[in-house]
Tab-separated table of C-alpha atoms in Angstrom:
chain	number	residue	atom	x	y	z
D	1	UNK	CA	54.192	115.211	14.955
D	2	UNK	CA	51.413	117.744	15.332
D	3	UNK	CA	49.987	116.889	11.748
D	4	UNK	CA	49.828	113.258	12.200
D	5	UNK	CA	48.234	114.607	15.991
D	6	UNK	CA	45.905	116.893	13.926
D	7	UNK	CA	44.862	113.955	11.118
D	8	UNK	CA	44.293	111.314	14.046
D	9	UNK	CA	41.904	114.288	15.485
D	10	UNK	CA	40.687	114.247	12.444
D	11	UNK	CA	39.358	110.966	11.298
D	12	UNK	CA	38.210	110.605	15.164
D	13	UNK	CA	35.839	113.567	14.715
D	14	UNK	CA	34.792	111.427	11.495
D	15	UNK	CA	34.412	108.681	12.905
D	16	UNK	CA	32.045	110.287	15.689
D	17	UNK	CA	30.039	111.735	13.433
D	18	UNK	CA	29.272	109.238	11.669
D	19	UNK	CA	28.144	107.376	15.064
D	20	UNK	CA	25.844	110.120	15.698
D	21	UNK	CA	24.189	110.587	12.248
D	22	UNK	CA	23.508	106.611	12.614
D	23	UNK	CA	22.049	106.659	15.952
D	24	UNK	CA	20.071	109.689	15.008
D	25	UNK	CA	19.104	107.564	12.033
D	26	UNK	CA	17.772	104.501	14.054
D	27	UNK	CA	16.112	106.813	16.971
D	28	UNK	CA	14.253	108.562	14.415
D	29	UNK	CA	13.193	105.133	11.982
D	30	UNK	CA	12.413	103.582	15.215
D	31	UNK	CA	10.305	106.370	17.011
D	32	UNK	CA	8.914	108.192	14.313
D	33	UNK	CA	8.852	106.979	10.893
D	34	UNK	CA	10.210	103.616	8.848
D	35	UNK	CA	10.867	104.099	5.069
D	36	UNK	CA	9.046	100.907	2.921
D	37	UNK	CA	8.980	100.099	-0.621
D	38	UNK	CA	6.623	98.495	-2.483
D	39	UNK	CA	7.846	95.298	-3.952
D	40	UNK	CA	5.111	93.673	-4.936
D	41	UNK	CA	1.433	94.607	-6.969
D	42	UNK	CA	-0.724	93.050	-3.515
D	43	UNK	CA	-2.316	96.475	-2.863
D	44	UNK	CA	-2.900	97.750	-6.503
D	45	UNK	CA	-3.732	99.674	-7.544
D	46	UNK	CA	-3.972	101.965	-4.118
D	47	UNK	CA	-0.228	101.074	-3.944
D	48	UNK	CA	1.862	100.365	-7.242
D	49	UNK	CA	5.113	98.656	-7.193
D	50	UNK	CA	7.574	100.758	-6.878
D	51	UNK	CA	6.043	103.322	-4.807
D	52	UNK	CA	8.139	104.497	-1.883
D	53	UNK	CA	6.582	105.887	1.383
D	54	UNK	CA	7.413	106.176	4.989
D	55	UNK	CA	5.285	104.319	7.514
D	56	UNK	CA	4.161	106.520	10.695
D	57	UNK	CA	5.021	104.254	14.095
D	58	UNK	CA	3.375	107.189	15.933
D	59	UNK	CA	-0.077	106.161	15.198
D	60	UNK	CA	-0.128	102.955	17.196
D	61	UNK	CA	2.826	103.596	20.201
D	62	UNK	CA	5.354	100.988	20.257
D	63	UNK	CA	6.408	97.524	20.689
D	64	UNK	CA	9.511	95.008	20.115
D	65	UNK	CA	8.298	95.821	15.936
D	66	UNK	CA	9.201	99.286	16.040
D	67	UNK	CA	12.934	98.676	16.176
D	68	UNK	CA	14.221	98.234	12.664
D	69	UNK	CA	15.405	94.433	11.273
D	70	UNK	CA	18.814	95.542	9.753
D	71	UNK	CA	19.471	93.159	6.686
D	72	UNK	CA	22.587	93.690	4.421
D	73	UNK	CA	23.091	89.992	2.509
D	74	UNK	CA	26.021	91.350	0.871
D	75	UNK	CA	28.206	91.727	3.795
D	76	UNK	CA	26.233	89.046	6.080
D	77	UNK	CA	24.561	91.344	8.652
D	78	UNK	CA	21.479	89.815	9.825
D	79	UNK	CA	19.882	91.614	12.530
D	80	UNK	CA	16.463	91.030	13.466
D	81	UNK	CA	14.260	93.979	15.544
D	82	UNK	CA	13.559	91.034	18.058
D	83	UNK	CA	17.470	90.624	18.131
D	84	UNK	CA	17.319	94.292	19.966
D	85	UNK	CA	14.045	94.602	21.182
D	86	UNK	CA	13.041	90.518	22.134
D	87	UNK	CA	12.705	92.138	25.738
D	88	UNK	CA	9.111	94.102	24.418
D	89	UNK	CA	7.685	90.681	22.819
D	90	UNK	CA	5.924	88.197	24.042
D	91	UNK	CA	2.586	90.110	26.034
D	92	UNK	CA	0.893	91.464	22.639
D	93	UNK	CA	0.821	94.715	23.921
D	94	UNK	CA	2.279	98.549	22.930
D	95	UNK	CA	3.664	101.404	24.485
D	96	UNK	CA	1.579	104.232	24.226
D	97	UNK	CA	-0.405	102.284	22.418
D	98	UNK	CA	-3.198	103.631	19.860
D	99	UNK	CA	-5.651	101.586	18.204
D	100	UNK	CA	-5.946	101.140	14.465
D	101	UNK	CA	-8.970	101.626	12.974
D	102	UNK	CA	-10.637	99.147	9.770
D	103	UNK	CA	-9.552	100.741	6.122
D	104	UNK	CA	-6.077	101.930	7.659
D	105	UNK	CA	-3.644	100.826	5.178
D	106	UNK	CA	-0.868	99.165	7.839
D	107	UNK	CA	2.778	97.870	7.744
D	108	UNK	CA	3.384	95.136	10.349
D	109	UNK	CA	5.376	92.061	10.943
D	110	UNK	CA	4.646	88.739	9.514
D	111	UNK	CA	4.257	86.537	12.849
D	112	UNK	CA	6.546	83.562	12.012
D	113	UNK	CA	8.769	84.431	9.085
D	114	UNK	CA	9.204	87.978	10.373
D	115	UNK	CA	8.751	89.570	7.019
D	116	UNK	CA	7.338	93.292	6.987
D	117	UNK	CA	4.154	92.799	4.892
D	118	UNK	CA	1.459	96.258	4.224
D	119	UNK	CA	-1.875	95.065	3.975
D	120	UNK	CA	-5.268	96.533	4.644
D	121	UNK	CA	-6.780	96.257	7.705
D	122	UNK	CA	-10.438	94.786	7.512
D	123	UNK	CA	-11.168	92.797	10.413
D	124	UNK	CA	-10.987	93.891	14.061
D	125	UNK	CA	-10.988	91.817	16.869
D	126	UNK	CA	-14.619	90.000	17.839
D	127	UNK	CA	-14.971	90.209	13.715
D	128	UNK	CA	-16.314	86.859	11.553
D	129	UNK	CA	-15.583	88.001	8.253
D	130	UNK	CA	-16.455	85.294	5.268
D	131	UNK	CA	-15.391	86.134	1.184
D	132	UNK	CA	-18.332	84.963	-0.444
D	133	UNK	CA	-18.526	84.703	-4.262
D	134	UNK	CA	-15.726	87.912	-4.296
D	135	UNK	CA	-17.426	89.812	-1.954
D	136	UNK	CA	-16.639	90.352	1.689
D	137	UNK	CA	-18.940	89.823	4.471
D	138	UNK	CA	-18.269	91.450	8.273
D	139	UNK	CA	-20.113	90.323	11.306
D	140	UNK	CA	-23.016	88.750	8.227
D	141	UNK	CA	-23.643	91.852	6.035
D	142	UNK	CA	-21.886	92.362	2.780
D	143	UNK	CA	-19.894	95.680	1.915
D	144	UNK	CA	-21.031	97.990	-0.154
D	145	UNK	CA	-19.625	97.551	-3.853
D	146	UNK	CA	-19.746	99.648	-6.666
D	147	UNK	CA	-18.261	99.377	-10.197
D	148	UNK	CA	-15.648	101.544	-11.101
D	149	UNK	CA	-14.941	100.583	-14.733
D	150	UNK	CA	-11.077	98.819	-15.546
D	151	UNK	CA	-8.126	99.445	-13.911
D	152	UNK	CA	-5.415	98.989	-16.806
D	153	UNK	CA	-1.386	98.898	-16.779
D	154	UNK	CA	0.613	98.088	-19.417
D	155	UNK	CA	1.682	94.184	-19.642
D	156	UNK	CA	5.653	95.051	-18.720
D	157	UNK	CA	8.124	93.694	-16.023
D	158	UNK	CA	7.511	94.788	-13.032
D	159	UNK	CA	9.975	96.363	-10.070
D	160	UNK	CA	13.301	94.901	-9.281
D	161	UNK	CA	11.854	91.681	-9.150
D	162	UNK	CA	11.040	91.926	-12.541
D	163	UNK	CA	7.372	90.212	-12.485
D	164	UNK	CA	4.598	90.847	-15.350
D	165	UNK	CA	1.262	91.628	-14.111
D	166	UNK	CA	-1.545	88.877	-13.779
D	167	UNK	CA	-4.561	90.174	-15.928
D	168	UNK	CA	-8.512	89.889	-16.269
D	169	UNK	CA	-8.479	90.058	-20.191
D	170	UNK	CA	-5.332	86.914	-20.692
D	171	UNK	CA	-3.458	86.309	-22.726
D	172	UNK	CA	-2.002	89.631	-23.161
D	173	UNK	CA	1.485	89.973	-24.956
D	174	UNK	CA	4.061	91.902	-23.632
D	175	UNK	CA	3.538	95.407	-24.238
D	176	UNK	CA	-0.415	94.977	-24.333
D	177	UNK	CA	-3.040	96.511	-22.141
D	178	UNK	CA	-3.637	94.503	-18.980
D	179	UNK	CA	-6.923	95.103	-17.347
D	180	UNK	CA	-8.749	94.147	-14.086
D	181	UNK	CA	-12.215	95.010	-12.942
D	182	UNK	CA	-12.005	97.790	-10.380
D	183	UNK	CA	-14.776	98.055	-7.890
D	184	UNK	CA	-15.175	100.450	-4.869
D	185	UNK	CA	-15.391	98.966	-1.657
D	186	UNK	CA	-17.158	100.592	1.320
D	187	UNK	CA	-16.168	99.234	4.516
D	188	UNK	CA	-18.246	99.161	7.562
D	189	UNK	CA	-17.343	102.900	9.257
D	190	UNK	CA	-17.895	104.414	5.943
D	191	UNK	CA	-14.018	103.772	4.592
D	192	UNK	CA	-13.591	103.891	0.835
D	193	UNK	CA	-11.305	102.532	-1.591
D	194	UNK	CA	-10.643	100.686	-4.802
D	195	UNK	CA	-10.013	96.830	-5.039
D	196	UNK	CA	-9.102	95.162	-8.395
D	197	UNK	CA	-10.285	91.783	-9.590
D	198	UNK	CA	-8.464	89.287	-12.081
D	199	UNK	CA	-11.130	86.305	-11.687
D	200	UNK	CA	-12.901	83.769	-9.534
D	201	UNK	CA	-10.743	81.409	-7.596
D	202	UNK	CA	-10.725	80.016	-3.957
D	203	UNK	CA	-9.983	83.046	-2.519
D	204	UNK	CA	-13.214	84.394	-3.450
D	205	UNK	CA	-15.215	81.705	-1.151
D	206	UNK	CA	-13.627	80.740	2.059
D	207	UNK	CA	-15.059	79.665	5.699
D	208	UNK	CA	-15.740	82.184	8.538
D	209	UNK	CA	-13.112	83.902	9.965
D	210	UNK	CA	-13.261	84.534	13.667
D	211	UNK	CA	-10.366	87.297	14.843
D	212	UNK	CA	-9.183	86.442	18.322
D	213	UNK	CA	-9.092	89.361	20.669
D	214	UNK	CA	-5.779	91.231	20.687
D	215	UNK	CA	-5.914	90.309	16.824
D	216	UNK	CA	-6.415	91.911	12.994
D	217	UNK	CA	-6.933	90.416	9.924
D	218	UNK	CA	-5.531	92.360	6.519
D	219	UNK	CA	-6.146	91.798	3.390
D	220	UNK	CA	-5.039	93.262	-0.281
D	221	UNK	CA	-6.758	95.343	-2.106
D	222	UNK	CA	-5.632	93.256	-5.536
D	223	UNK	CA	-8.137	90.257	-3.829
D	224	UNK	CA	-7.311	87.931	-6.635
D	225	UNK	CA	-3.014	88.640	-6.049
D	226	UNK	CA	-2.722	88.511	-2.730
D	227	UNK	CA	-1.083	86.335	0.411
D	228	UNK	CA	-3.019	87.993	3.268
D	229	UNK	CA	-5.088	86.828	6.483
D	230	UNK	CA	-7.357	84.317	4.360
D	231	UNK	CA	-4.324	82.235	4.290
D	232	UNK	CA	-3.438	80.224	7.414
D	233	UNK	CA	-0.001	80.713	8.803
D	234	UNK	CA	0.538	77.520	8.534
D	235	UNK	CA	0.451	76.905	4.838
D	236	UNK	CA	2.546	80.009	3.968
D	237	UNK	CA	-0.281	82.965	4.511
D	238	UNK	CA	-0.695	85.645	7.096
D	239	UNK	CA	-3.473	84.776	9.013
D	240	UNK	CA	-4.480	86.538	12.310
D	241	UNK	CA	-2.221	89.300	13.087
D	242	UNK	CA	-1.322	89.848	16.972
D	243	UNK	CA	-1.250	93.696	17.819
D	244	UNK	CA	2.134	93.950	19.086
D	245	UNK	CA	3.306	93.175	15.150
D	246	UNK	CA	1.864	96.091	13.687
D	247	UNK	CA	4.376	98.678	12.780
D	248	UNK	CA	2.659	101.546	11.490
D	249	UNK	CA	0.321	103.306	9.372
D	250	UNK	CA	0.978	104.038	5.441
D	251	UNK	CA	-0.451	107.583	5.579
D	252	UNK	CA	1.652	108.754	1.882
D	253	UNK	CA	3.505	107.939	-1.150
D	254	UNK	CA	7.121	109.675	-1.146
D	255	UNK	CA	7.874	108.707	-4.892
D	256	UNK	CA	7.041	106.277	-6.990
D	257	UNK	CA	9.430	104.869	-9.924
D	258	UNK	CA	7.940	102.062	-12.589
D	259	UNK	CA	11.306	101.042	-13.551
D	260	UNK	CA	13.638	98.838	-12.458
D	261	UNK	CA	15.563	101.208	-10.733
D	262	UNK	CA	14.910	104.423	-9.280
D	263	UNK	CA	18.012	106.081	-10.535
D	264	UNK	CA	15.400	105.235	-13.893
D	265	UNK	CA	14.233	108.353	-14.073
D	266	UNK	CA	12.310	108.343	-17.082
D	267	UNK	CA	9.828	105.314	-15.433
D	268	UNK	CA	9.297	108.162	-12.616
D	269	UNK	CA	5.531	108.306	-11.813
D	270	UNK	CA	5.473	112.437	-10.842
D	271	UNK	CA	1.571	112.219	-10.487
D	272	UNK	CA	2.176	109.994	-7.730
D	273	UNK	CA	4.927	111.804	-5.337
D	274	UNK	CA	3.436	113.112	-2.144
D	275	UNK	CA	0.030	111.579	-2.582
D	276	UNK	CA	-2.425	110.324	0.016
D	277	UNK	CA	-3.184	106.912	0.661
D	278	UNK	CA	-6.068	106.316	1.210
């Protein structure tokens, strides 16, 4: 009797534990820090796909976004964060709130299909921001842009979703050199960074954008390859993000794998573990 007494201890102390080590788990994704990987190549070439990084929810405070959307499709768990934090939504405002500042390179919620999307943060609120001919204009003045040469990767499947790059210099067979024209942008503030190009298309020349108060508007920094805030809701885009979705700031890259797997570990990408983003 005492050993089936001492095994039912047992697998209760188990059990426990492993209660604990989750709720330690979800208080510390949801107060401090949310891991994200890069799926897709939107914010090439700061971000590649395939780069893994945790997103700091201390730089804004808090709001129904910071609770983690818990998603396992092989088992059917479906939780969304509004599922457990609805009671936070609804007055666009944060908890301790700080404010983010244009060129911060932010994770936040998609406001209707609740998708976590990282973006670039361009336009503050008050802001009319136009693209015009590929170049951005804030408030009527252009950005500064400067040439920066190619930015090249090699014409190969892409992350778990498998995708081949989109390139400047088409066709390019598999295995080939893709290239895209790499400029850097200097953002109002005196923010710095590299944007890629792959051609002229309507993205390049839209109307003026007016961001509501209480609002942002993101963009990639792969202009030509990206569904950002140039894109009405509406039709599928991002469009003007309210401040209560943001869920934190990408401040570094983790690790970064090129394969389609990170267990690859000969597609690891060692020059890029612990860097900046910037």
């Amino acid at each position: 009797m005492a050993s089936k007494t001492t095994a039912g201890n047992s697998i209760l102390e188990t059990i426990k534990t492993i209660v604990y080590a989750l709720l330690i788990a979800g208080v510390f994704r949801t107060l401090f820090f949310q891991p994200f990987w890069i799926p897709s190549g939107s914010m090439k070439e700061t971000l590649l796909v395939g780069d893994f990084l945790f997103v700091n929810k201390m730089a804004y405070g808090y709001s129904y976004a910071s609770c983690p959307s818990i998603r396992l499709g092989a088992v059917g768990l479906n939780i969304d964060a509004q599922d457990i934090c609805g009671f936070l939504d609804g007055d666009n405002s944060r908890i301790l709130g700080g404010e983010p500042e244009r060129g911060d390179v932010v994770v936040f919620r998609h406001p209707v299909n609740r998708t976590d999307y990282i973006k670039r943060l361009v336009g503050l609120p008050g802001d009319k921001l136009q693209m015009k001919d590929g170049v951005l204009h804030i408030n009527g003045a252009a950005v500064g842009l400067m040439d920066d040469g190619d930015f090249e990767e090699a014409m190969e499947r892409q992350g778990p979703q498998g995708n081949f790059p989109r390139c400047e210099n088409d066709p390019v067979g598999q295995g080939g050199v893709c290239k895209k024209s790499r400029q850097i942008e200097t953002l109002p503030g005196g923010t710095s960074h590299a944007i890629i190009n792959i051609g002229n298309q309507s993205s390049d020349h839209t109307k003026v954008y007016h961001v509501p108060e209480g609002h942002f508007f993101f963009m990639g920094d792969n202009r030509d390859n990206s569904t950002d805030s140039r894109v009405p809701q509406a039709v599928g885009g991002v469009g003007y993000v309210p401040f209560e979705n943001l869920i934190g700031r990408a401040d570094r890259i983790m690790f970064s794998s090129a394969g389609r797997s990170m267990l690859f570990f000969w597609t690891w990408r060692s020059d890029r573990f612990f860097k900046a983003v910037s």
